[in-house]
Tab-separated table of N, CA and C in Angstrom:
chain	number	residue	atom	x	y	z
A	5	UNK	N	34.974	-88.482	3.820
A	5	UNK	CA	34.776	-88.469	2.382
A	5	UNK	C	33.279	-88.552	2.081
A	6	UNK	N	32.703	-87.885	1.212
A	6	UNK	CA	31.857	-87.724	0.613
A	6	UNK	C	30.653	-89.248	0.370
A	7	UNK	N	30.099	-89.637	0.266
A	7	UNK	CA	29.433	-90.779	0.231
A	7	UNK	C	29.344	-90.848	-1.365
A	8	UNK	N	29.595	-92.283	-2.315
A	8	UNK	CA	29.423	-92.230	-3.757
A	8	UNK	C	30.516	-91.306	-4.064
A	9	UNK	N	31.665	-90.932	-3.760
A	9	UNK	CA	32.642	-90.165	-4.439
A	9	UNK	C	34.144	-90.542	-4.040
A	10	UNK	N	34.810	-91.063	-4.984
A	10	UNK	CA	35.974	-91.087	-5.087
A	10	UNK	C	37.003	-90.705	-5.300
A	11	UNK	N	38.485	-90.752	-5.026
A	11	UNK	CA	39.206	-89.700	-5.701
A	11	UNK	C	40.030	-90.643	-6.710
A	12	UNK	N	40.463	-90.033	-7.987
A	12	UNK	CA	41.191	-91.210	-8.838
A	12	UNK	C	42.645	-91.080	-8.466
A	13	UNK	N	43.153	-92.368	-8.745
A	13	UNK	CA	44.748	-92.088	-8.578
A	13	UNK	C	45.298	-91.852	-9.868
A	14	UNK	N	46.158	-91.081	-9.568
A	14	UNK	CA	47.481	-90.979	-10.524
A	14	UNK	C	47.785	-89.258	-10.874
A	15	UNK	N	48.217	-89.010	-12.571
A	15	UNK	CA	48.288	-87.391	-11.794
A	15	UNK	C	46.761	-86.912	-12.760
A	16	UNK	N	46.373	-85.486	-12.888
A	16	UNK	CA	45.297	-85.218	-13.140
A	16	UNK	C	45.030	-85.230	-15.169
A	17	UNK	N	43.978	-85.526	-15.729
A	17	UNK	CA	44.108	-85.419	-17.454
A	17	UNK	C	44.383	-83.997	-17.893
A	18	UNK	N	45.064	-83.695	-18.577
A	18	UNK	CA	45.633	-82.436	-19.426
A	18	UNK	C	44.017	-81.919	-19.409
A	19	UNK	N	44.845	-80.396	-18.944
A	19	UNK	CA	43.436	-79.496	-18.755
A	19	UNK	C	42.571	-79.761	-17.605
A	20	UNK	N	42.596	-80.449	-16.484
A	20	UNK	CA	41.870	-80.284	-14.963
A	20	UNK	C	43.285	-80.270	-14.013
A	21	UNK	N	42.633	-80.562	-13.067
A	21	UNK	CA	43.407	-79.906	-11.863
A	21	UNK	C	42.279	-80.310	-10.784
A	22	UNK	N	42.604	-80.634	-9.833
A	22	UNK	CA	41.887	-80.459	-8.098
A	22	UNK	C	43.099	-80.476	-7.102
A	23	UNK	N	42.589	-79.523	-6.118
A	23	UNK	CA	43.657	-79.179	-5.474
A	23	UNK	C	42.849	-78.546	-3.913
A	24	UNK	N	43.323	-78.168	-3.067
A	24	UNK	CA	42.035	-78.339	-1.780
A	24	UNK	C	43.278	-76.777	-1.202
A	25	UNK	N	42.157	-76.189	-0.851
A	25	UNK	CA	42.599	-74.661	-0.254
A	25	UNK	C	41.973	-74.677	0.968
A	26	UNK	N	42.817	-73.843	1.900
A	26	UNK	CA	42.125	-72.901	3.175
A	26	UNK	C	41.507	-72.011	3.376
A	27	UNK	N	40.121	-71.948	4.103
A	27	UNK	CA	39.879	-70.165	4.422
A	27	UNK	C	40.791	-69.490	5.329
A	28	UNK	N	41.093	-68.527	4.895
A	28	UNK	CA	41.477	-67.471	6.305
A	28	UNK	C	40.542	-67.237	7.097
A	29	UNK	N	40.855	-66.259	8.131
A	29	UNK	CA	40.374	-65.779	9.183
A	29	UNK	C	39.281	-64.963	8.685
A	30	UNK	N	39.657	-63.681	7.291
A	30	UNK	CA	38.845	-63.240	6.698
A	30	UNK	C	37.924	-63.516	5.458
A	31	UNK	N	38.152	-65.271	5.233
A	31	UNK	CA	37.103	-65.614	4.428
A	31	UNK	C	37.596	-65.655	3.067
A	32	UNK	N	38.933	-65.456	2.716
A	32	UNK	CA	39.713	-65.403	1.834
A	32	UNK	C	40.512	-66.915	1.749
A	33	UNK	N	40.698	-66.976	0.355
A	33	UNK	CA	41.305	-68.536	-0.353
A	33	UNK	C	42.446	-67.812	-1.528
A	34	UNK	N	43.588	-68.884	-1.155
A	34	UNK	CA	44.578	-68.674	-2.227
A	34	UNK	C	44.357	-69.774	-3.217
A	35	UNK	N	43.881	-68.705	-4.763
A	35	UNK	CA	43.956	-69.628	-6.037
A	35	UNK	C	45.402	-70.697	-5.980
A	36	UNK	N	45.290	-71.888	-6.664
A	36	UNK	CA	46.586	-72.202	-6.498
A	36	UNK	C	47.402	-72.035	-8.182
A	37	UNK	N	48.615	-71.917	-7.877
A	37	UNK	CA	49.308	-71.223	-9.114
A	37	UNK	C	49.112	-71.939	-9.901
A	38	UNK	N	49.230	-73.702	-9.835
A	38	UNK	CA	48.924	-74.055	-11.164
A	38	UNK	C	47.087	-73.590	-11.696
A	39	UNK	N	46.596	-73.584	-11.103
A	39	UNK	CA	45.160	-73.124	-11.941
A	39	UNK	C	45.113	-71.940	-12.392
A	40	UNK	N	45.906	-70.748	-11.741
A	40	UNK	CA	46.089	-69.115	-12.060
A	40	UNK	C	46.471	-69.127	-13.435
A	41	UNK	N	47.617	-69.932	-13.552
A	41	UNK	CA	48.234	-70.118	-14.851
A	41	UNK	C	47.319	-70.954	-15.791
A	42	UNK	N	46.553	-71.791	-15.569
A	42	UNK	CA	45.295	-72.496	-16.400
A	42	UNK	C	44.694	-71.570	-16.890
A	43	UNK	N	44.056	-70.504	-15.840
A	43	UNK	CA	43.177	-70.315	-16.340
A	43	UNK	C	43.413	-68.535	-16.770
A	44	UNK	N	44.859	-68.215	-17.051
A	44	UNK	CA	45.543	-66.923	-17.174
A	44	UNK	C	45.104	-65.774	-15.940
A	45	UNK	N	44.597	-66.323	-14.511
A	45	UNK	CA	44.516	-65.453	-13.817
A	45	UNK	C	45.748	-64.641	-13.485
A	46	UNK	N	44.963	-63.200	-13.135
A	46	UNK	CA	46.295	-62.402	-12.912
A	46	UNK	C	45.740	-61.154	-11.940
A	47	UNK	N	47.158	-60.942	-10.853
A	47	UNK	CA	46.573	-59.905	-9.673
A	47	UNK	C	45.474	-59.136	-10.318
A	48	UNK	N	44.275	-58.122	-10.068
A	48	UNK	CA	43.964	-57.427	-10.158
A	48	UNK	C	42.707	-57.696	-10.997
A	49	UNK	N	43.058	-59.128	-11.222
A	49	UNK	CA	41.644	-59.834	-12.394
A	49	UNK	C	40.312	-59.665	-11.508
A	50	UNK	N	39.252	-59.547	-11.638
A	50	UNK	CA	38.063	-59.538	-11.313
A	50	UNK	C	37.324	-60.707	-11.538
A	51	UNK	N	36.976	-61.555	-10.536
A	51	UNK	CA	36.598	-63.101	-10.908
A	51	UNK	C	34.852	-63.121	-10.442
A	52	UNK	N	34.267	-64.022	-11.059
A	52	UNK	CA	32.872	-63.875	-10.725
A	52	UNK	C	32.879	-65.332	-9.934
A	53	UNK	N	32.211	-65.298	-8.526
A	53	UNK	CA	31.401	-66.010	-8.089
A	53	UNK	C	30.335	-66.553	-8.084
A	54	UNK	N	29.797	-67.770	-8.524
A	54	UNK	CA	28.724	-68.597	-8.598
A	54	UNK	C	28.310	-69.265	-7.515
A	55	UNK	N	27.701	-69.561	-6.730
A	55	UNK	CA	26.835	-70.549	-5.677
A	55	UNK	C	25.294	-71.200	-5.893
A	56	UNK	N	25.819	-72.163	-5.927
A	56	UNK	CA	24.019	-72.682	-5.597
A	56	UNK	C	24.196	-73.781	-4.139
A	57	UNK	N	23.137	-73.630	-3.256
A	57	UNK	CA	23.018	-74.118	-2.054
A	57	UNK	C	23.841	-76.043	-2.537
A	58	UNK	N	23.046	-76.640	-3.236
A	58	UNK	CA	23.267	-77.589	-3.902
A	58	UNK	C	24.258	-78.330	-4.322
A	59	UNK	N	25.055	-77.735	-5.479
A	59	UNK	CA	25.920	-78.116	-6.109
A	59	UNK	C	26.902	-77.267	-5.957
A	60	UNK	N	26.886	-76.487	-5.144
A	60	UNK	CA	28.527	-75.942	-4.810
A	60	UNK	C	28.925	-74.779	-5.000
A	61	UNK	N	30.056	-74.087	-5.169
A	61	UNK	CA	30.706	-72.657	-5.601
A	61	UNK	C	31.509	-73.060	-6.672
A	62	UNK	N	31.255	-72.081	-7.920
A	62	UNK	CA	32.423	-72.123	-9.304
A	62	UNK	C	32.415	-70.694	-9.082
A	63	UNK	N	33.952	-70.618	-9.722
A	63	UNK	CA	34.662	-69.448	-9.686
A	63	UNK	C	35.431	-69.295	-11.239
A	64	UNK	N	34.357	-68.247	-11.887
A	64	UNK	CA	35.088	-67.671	-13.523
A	64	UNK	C	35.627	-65.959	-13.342
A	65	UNK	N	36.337	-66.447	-14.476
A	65	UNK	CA	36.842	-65.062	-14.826
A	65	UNK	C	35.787	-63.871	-15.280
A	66	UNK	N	35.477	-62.863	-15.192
A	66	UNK	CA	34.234	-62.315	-15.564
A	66	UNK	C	34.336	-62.414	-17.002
A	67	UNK	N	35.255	-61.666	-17.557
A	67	UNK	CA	35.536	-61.870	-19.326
A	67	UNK	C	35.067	-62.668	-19.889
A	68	UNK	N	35.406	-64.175	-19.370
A	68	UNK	CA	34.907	-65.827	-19.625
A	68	UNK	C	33.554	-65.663	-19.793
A	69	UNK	N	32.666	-65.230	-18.233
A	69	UNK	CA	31.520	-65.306	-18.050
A	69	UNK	C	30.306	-64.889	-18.881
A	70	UNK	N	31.163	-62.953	-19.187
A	70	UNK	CA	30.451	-61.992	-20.211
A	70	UNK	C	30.845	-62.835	-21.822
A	71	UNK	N	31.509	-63.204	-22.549
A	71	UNK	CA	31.377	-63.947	-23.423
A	71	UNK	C	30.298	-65.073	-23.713
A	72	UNK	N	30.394	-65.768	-22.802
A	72	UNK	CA	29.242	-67.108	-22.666
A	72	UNK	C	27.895	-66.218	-22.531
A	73	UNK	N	27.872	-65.279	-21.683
A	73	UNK	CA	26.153	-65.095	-21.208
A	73	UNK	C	26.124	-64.024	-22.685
A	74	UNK	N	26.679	-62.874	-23.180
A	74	UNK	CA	26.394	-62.762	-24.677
A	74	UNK	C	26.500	-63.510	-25.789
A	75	UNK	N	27.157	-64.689	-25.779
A	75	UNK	CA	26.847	-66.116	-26.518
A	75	UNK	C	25.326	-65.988	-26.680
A	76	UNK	N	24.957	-66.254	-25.144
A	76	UNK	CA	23.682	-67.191	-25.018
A	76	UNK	C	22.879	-65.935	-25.447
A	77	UNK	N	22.890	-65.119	-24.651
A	77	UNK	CA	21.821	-63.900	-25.344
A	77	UNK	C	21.552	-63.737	-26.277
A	78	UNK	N	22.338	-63.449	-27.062
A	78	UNK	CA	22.385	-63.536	-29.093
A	78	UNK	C	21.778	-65.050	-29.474
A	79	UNK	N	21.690	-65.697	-29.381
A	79	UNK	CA	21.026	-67.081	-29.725
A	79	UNK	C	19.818	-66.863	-29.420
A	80	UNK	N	19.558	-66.154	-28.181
A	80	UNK	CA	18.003	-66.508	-27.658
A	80	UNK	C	17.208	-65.148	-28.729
A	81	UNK	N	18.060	-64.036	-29.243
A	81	UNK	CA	17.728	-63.178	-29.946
A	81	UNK	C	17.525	-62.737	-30.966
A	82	UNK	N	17.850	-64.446	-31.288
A	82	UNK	CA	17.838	-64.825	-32.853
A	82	UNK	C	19.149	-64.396	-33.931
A	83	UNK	N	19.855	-63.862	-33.194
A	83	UNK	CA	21.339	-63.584	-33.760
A	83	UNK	C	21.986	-64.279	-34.746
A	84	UNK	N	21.788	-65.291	-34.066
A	84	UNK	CA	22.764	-66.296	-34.720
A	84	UNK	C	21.689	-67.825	-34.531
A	85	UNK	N	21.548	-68.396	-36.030
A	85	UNK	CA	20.883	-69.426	-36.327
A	85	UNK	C	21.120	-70.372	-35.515
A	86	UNK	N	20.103	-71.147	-35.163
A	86	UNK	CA	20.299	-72.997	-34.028
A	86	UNK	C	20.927	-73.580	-35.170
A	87	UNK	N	21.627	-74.828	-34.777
A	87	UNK	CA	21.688	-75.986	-35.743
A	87	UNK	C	20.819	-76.372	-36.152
A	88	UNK	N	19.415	-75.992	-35.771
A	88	UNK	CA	18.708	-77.024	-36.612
A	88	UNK	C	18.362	-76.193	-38.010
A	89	UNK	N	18.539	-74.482	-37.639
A	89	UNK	CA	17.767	-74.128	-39.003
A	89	UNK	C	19.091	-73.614	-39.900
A	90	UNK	N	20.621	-74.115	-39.358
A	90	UNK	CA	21.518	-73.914	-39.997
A	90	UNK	C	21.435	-75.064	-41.420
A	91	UNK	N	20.676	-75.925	-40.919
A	91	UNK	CA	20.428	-77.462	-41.954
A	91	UNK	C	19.769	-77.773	-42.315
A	92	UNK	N	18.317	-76.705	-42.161
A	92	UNK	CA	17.066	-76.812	-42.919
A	92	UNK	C	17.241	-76.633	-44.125
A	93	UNK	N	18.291	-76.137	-45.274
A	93	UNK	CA	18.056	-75.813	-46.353
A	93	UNK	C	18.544	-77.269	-47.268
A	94	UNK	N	19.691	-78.425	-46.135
A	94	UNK	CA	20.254	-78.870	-46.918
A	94	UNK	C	19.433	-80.244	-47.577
């Protein structure tokens, strides 16, 4: 076990999940069904991989991904007002 990390007991809070998978031979991992269904994965979905040496591997849906990173783009592009100058007038 991990040093400073625990696991909690009981079952997991509405909306997470941890659950521990195998590699295959070819480097391949089976999602497990309850998260497929979390997270509406489905055969043929196209999922994006994240790594940093550091903190680990996350695994999104690309759809998910392209939403958030044109979120963020449009903000940085002035698209769409910050909170702060949504409340400058009040």
């Amino acid at each position: 076990m991990t040093p400073g990390f625990t696991v909690p007991e009981g079952p997991a809070p509405e909306g997470r999940l941890a659950a521990t998978v195998k590699v295959g031979a070819k480097g391949q991992i089976v999602i497990p069904q309850d998260a497929r269904e979390m997270f509406g994965i489905r055969p043929g979905d196209t999922l994006l991989l994240l790594a940093d040496a550091d903190r680990g591997i996350a695994i999104v849906r690309r759809d998910v991904f392209a939403q958030f990173t044109d979120a963020a783009l449009d903000h940085l592009s002035g698209d769409h007002p910050s909170p702060h100058q949504e409340h400058a007038h009040d």
